[in-house]
CSV table of C-alpha atoms and ligand atoms in Angstrom, one decimal:
chain,number,residue,atom,x,y,z
A,1,MET,CA,5.3,10.3,-9.7
A,2,ASP,CA,1.9,12.7,-9.6
A,3,GLU,CA,2.3,15.9,-7.3
A,4,PRO,CA,2.5,15.1,-3.4
A,5,PHE,CA,-0.3,16.7,-1.3
A,6,GLU,CA,-1.7,17.2,2.4
A,7,LEU,CA,-4.6,14.9,3.1
A,8,MET,CA,-4.7,16.5,6.3
A,9,ALA,CA,-2.4,18.1,9.0
A,10,ASP,CA,-0.5,15.1,9.9
A,11,ILE,CA,-0.4,13.0,6.6
A,12,GLU,CA,1.1,13.6,3.3
A,13,VAL,CA,0.4,11.7,0.3
A,14,LEU,CA,3.2,10.8,-2.1
A,15,PRO,CA,1.1,9.5,-5.2
A,16,ALA,CA,1.9,7.5,-8.1
A,17,HIS,CA,0.2,5.5,-10.9
A,18,PHE,CA,1.3,2.5,-12.9
A,19,PRO,CA,-0.5,2.1,-16.2
A,20,ILE,CA,-1.9,-1.3,-17.0
A,21,LEU,CA,-2.3,-1.5,-20.6
A,22,GLY,CA,-5.7,-2.3,-21.1
A,23,MET,CA,-7.3,-1.7,-18.2
A,24,GLY,CA,-6.6,1.4,-16.4
A,25,PHE,CA,-4.1,2.7,-13.6
A,26,LEU,CA,-2.8,1.3,-10.6
A,27,PRO,CA,-2.2,4.2,-8.2
A,28,VAL,CA,0.7,3.5,-6.3
A,29,ASN,CA,1.1,5.7,-2.9
A,30,ALA,CA,3.4,6.0,-0.3
A,31,PHE,CA,2.5,8.0,2.9
A,32,VAL,CA,4.3,10.6,5.3
A,33,LEU,CA,3.1,10.6,8.7
A,34,LYS,CA,4.0,13.7,10.5
A,35,ALA,CA,4.1,12.2,13.9
A,36,ALA,CA,6.2,13.3,16.9
A,37,GLU,CA,8.8,11.0,15.1
A,38,PRO,CA,7.5,11.1,11.6
A,39,VAL,CA,7.3,7.9,9.6
A,40,LEU,CA,7.5,7.4,6.1
A,41,VAL,CA,5.1,4.3,4.9
A,42,ASP,CA,6.6,2.3,2.1
A,43,THR,CA,9.0,3.7,-0.7
A,44,GLY,CA,7.3,3.6,-4.0
A,45,MET,CA,8.7,1.8,-7.2
A,46,GLY,CA,12.2,1.7,-8.2
A,47,ILE,CA,11.6,2.8,-11.7
A,48,GLU,CA,11.0,6.4,-10.6
A,49,SER,CA,13.6,6.4,-7.4
A,50,ASP,CA,14.5,10.0,-8.4
A,51,ASP,CA,11.6,11.1,-9.0
A,52,PHE,CA,10.5,9.9,-5.5
A,53,MET,CA,13.3,10.9,-3.5
A,54,ARG,CA,12.3,14.5,-4.9
A,55,ALA,CA,8.6,14.1,-4.0
A,56,LEU,CA,10.0,12.9,-0.2
A,57,LYS,CA,12.2,15.9,0.0
A,58,SER,CA,9.1,18.2,-0.7
A,59,VAL,CA,7.4,16.8,2.2
A,60,ILE,CA,9.8,16.6,4.8
A,61,ASN,CA,13.7,16.7,5.2
A,62,PRO,CA,14.2,13.2,5.2
A,63,GLN,CA,16.7,14.0,8.5
A,64,ASP,CA,13.9,14.3,10.4
A,65,LEU,CA,12.2,10.7,9.3
A,66,ARG,CA,12.8,8.4,12.6
A,67,TRP,CA,10.9,5.4,11.0
A,68,VAL,CA,10.6,4.0,7.4
A,69,TRP,CA,7.6,1.2,7.6
A,70,ILE,CA,7.9,-0.9,4.5
A,71,THR,CA,4.3,-2.9,4.5
A,72,HIS,CA,6.1,-5.8,2.5
A,73,ASP,CA,9.1,-6.6,0.7
A,74,ASP,CA,7.2,-5.9,-3.2
A,75,ALA,CA,9.2,-4.0,-5.7
A,76,ASP,CA,6.3,-1.1,-5.8
A,77,HIS,CA,6.9,-0.7,-2.2
A,78,THR,CA,10.4,-0.6,-2.0
A,79,GLY,CA,12.1,0.5,-4.8
A,80,SER,CA,13.9,3.6,-2.8
A,81,VAL,CA,14.2,2.0,0.6
A,82,GLN,CA,18.0,1.9,0.1
A,83,LYS,CA,18.3,5.6,-1.0
A,84,VAL,CA,15.8,6.8,2.0
A,85,LEU,CA,17.8,5.0,4.7
A,86,GLU,CA,21.0,6.7,3.4
A,87,ALA,CA,19.2,10.2,3.5
A,88,ALA,CA,17.5,9.5,6.7
A,89,PRO,CA,20.0,8.2,9.4
A,90,LYS,CA,18.2,8.6,12.2
A,91,ALA,CA,15.2,6.1,11.0
A,92,ARG,CA,14.4,3.0,12.1
A,93,LEU,CA,13.5,0.4,9.4
A,94,VAL,CA,10.4,-1.4,10.5
A,95,ALA,CA,8.8,-4.1,8.9
A,96,TYR,CA,8.1,-8.3,9.2
A,97,SER,CA,11.1,-10.3,10.0
A,98,LEU,CA,10.7,-12.1,6.9
A,99,ALA,CA,10.8,-9.0,4.6
A,100,VAL,CA,13.8,-8.2,6.0
A,101,LEU,CA,15.5,-11.5,5.2
A,102,ARG,CA,13.9,-11.6,1.7
A,103,MET,CA,15.5,-8.0,1.4
A,104,SER,CA,18.9,-9.0,2.3
A,105,THR,CA,18.9,-11.7,-0.8
A,106,ALA,CA,18.7,-8.0,-3.1
A,107,TRP,CA,21.1,-5.3,-0.6
A,108,PRO,CA,22.6,-5.4,2.5
A,109,VAL,CA,19.8,-4.4,4.7
A,110,PRO,CA,21.6,-2.7,8.0
A,111,MET,CA,20.2,-5.2,10.5
A,112,ASP,CA,21.5,-2.8,13.6
A,113,ARG,CA,18.7,-0.2,11.7
A,114,VAL,CA,16.2,-2.7,11.6
A,115,TYR,CA,13.3,-3.0,13.9
A,116,TRP,CA,10.7,-6.4,13.8
A,117,LEU,CA,7.0,-6.4,14.0
A,118,ASN,CA,5.0,-8.9,14.1
A,119,PRO,CA,1.0,-8.4,13.5
A,120,GLY,CA,-0.9,-7.2,16.6
A,121,ASP,CA,2.8,-5.6,17.8
A,122,SER,CA,3.1,-1.7,18.2
A,123,ILE,CA,5.6,1.3,18.1
A,124,SER,CA,5.4,4.5,19.9
A,125,ALA,CA,5.9,7.0,17.2
A,126,GLY,CA,6.1,9.5,20.1
A,127,ASP,CA,2.3,11.3,20.0
A,128,ARG,CA,0.8,8.1,19.1
A,129,THR,CA,0.7,4.4,19.1
A,130,LEU,CA,1.0,2.5,15.4
A,131,THR,CA,-0.1,-1.1,15.6
A,132,ALA,CA,0.8,-3.7,12.7
A,133,VAL,CA,-2.2,-5.2,11.6
A,134,ARG,CA,-2.1,-7.9,8.9
A,135,PRO,CA,-4.8,-6.9,6.3
A,136,PRO,CA,-7.6,-8.9,5.1
A,137,LEU,CA,-6.1,-9.6,1.8
A,138,PHE,CA,-2.3,-9.7,1.1
A,139,ASP,CA,0.0,-10.9,-1.9
A,140,ASN,CA,2.5,-10.9,0.0
A,141,PRO,CA,3.2,-13.4,3.6
A,142,THR,CA,5.3,-10.4,5.1
A,143,THR,CA,2.8,-8.0,5.0
A,144,ILE,CA,2.0,-5.7,8.1
A,145,GLY,CA,-0.5,-2.7,7.5
A,146,ILE,CA,-0.7,0.1,10.2
A,147,TYR,CA,-3.4,1.3,12.4
A,148,ASP,CA,-3.0,4.8,13.9
A,149,GLY,CA,-4.5,5.1,16.9
A,150,LYS,CA,-4.0,8.8,16.5
A,151,SER,CA,-5.9,9.8,13.3
A,152,GLY,CA,-7.7,6.9,12.9
A,153,ALA,CA,-6.3,5.8,9.3
A,154,PHE,CA,-5.4,2.2,8.5
A,155,PHE,CA,-2.4,2.3,6.1
A,156,SER,CA,-3.7,-1.5,4.6
A,157,ALA,CA,-0.8,-2.1,2.2
A,158,ASP,CA,-2.1,-3.8,-0.9
A,159,CYS,CA,-5.9,-4.2,0.5
A,160,PHE,CA,-8.5,-1.9,-1.0
A,161,GLY,CA,-6.6,-1.5,-3.9
A,162,ALA,CA,-8.6,-1.1,-6.8
A,163,ILE,CA,-7.3,-0.6,-10.9
A,164,ILE,CA,-9.1,2.9,-12.1
A,165,PRO,CA,-9.8,4.9,-15.4
A,166,SER,CA,-7.6,7.4,-14.2
A,167,PRO,CA,-5.7,9.0,-11.5
A,168,ALA,CA,-7.3,10.4,-9.0
A,169,ARG,CA,-6.7,12.0,-5.4
A,170,ASN,CA,-9.7,11.0,-3.6
A,171,VAL,CA,-11.9,8.3,-3.7
A,172,LYS,CA,-14.9,10.3,-4.0
A,173,ASP,CA,-13.4,11.1,-7.4
A,174,LEU,CA,-14.3,7.8,-8.9
A,175,ALA,CA,-17.8,6.6,-10.2
A,176,GLU,CA,-19.1,4.0,-7.7
A,177,GLU,CA,-18.9,1.7,-10.4
A,178,ASP,CA,-15.5,2.2,-11.7
A,179,LEU,CA,-14.6,1.6,-8.0
A,180,VAL,CA,-16.6,-1.4,-7.6
A,181,GLN,CA,-15.3,-2.9,-10.5
A,182,GLY,CA,-11.6,-1.6,-9.9
A,183,MET,CA,-11.6,-2.8,-6.5
A,184,THR,CA,-13.0,-6.7,-7.6
A,185,ASN,CA,-10.3,-6.7,-10.6
A,186,TRP,CA,-7.8,-5.8,-8.1
A,187,ALA,CA,-8.8,-8.0,-5.4
A,188,SER,CA,-9.1,-10.8,-7.6
A,189,GLY,CA,-6.0,-10.9,-9.3
A,190,ASP,CA,-3.9,-9.8,-6.5
A,191,ASN,CA,-5.3,-12.4,-4.1
A,192,PRO,CA,-6.0,-15.4,-6.1
A,193,TRP,CA,-6.4,-17.6,-3.0
A,194,VAL,CA,-9.5,-15.5,-2.2
A,195,TYR,CA,-11.6,-17.9,-4.4
A,196,MET,CA,-10.5,-20.9,-1.2
A,197,PHE,CA,-12.9,-18.9,1.1
A,198,GLU,CA,-16.3,-19.5,1.7
A,199,THR,CA,-18.4,-16.1,1.4
A,200,ALA,CA,-19.5,-16.4,5.4
A,201,VAL,CA,-16.0,-17.1,6.2
A,202,PHE,CA,-14.5,-14.5,4.2
A,203,SER,CA,-16.8,-12.1,6.1
A,204,ARG,CA,-15.8,-13.1,9.6
A,205,VAL,CA,-12.0,-11.9,8.6
A,206,LEU,CA,-13.3,-8.4,7.3
A,207,ASP,CA,-14.9,-8.3,10.6
A,208,ARG,CA,-11.7,-7.9,12.0
A,209,VAL,CA,-11.2,-4.8,10.0
A,210,ARG,CA,-14.9,-3.4,11.5
A,211,GLN,CA,-13.6,-4.2,15.0
A,212,ILE,CA,-10.6,-1.6,14.7
A,213,SER,CA,-13.1,0.7,13.1
A,214,PRO,CA,-10.8,2.7,11.3
A,215,ASN,CA,-12.2,6.0,9.9
A,216,MET,CA,-10.0,6.0,6.7
A,217,ILE,CA,-8.2,3.4,4.5
A,218,LEU,CA,-5.1,4.6,3.1
A,219,SER,CA,-4.3,1.7,0.6
A,220,ALA,CA,-1.3,1.5,-1.4
A,221,HIS,CA,-3.0,1.0,-4.3
A,222,LEU,CA,-6.2,3.5,-4.0
A,223,PRO,CA,-6.6,6.8,-3.7
A,224,PRO,CA,-7.5,7.9,0.0
A,225,ALA,CA,-10.8,6.5,1.3
A,226,LEU,CA,-12.0,8.7,4.1
A,227,GLY,CA,-15.6,7.5,5.8
A,228,LYS,CA,-15.9,4.7,3.2
A,229,THR,CA,-14.6,2.0,5.5
A,230,GLU,CA,-18.3,0.3,5.5
A,231,GLN,CA,-18.7,0.4,1.6
A,232,LEU,CA,-15.0,-1.0,0.8
A,233,LEU,CA,-15.8,-3.5,3.0
A,234,LYS,CA,-18.9,-4.8,1.6
A,235,THR,CA,-17.2,-4.6,-2.1
A,236,LEU,CA,-14.5,-7.0,-0.8
A,237,ALA,CA,-17.0,-9.1,1.0
A,238,ALA,CA,-18.6,-9.9,-2.7
A,239,VAL,CA,-15.2,-10.8,-4.0
A,240,PRO,CA,-15.1,-14.7,-3.5
A,241,ALA,CA,-18.5,-15.2,-5.6
A,242,SER,CA,-17.1,-12.9,-8.1
A,243,THR,CA,-15.7,-14.3,-11.5
A,244,PRO,CA,-12.0,-14.8,-10.8
A,245,PHE,CA,-9.3,-12.7,-13.0
A,246,VAL,CA,-7.7,-13.8,-16.0
A,247,GLY,CA,-5.0,-12.6,-17.0
A,248,PRO,CA,-3.9,-11.1,-20.6
A,249,ASP,CA,-2.3,-14.4,-22.3
A,250,GLN,CA,0.3,-14.4,-25.4
A,251,THR,CA,-2.9,-13.2,-28.0
A,252,ALA,CA,-3.2,-10.5,-26.0
A,253,LEU,CA,0.3,-9.5,-25.7
A,254,GLU,CA,0.8,-9.6,-29.0
A,255,GLN,CA,-1.9,-7.3,-30.1
A,256,MET,CA,-0.9,-5.0,-27.4
A,257,LEU,CA,2.5,-4.7,-29.0
A,258,ALA,CA,0.8,-4.5,-32.3
A,259,GLU,CA,-1.4,-1.4,-31.4
A,260,ILE,CA,2.2,0.1,-29.5
A,261,ARG,CA,3.9,-0.3,-32.8
A,262,GLY,CA,0.7,1.0,-35.0
A,263,GLY,CA,0.6,3.8,-32.7
A,264,SER,CA,4.3,4.9,-32.7
B,1,FE2,FE1,2.0,-6.4,-3.0
B,2,FE2,FE1,1.7,-3.1,-3.5
């Protein structure tokens, strides 16, 4: 985990980063939305669960949490969900139904604490409405991002992610070309189905985000991006015409292992 920080008065970032050998780092963010009914958005990676719980407790007393919103049930978003629910007895677990069913194959989800949302549904967090929005790119069918009508933030799950050269606290800290390349690599590798889209059709999908018009994009896999929505959408719009990402093969793995052995 990296050091948590306050993005604005009502939004705390719980940042982490995951090294991707030979490519850079994938940010892995969770967020605490200090609404009248406080919300935790995602629960980090299980491999650093103790650190995650420490980071969470440094920004809020978990007893005060009223909602734990799981954007989807991938392991980098559900790493501490059980521990969080134990530490936050007043919190409801918000997720798409299929995410809960899938998680139930791994651990006993307390169904009486669950709150199911479909894209387009909303909850009230006291001082604001939070609406479930399916982002234009997703690597898991259970994905629901969040549009916060008060702050104007779009918590976009994996969408708008980027593999970046070094961890950063703000997307403005990245060089322009690193941002474009890093987003394109991530979007291509994480969503290989994007190449099934005609560019014009995909642009219409992206227009749905323009209609919401969020003033900040808070992706699980990108440093916070304030006032950059149009630029990020333009970068995604070019992905269906980009060269598809090809994962490293066994030869590459053996080279990496040899380098690690050589360096130790
Ligand atoms: Fe994912
Ligand atoms: Fe993810």
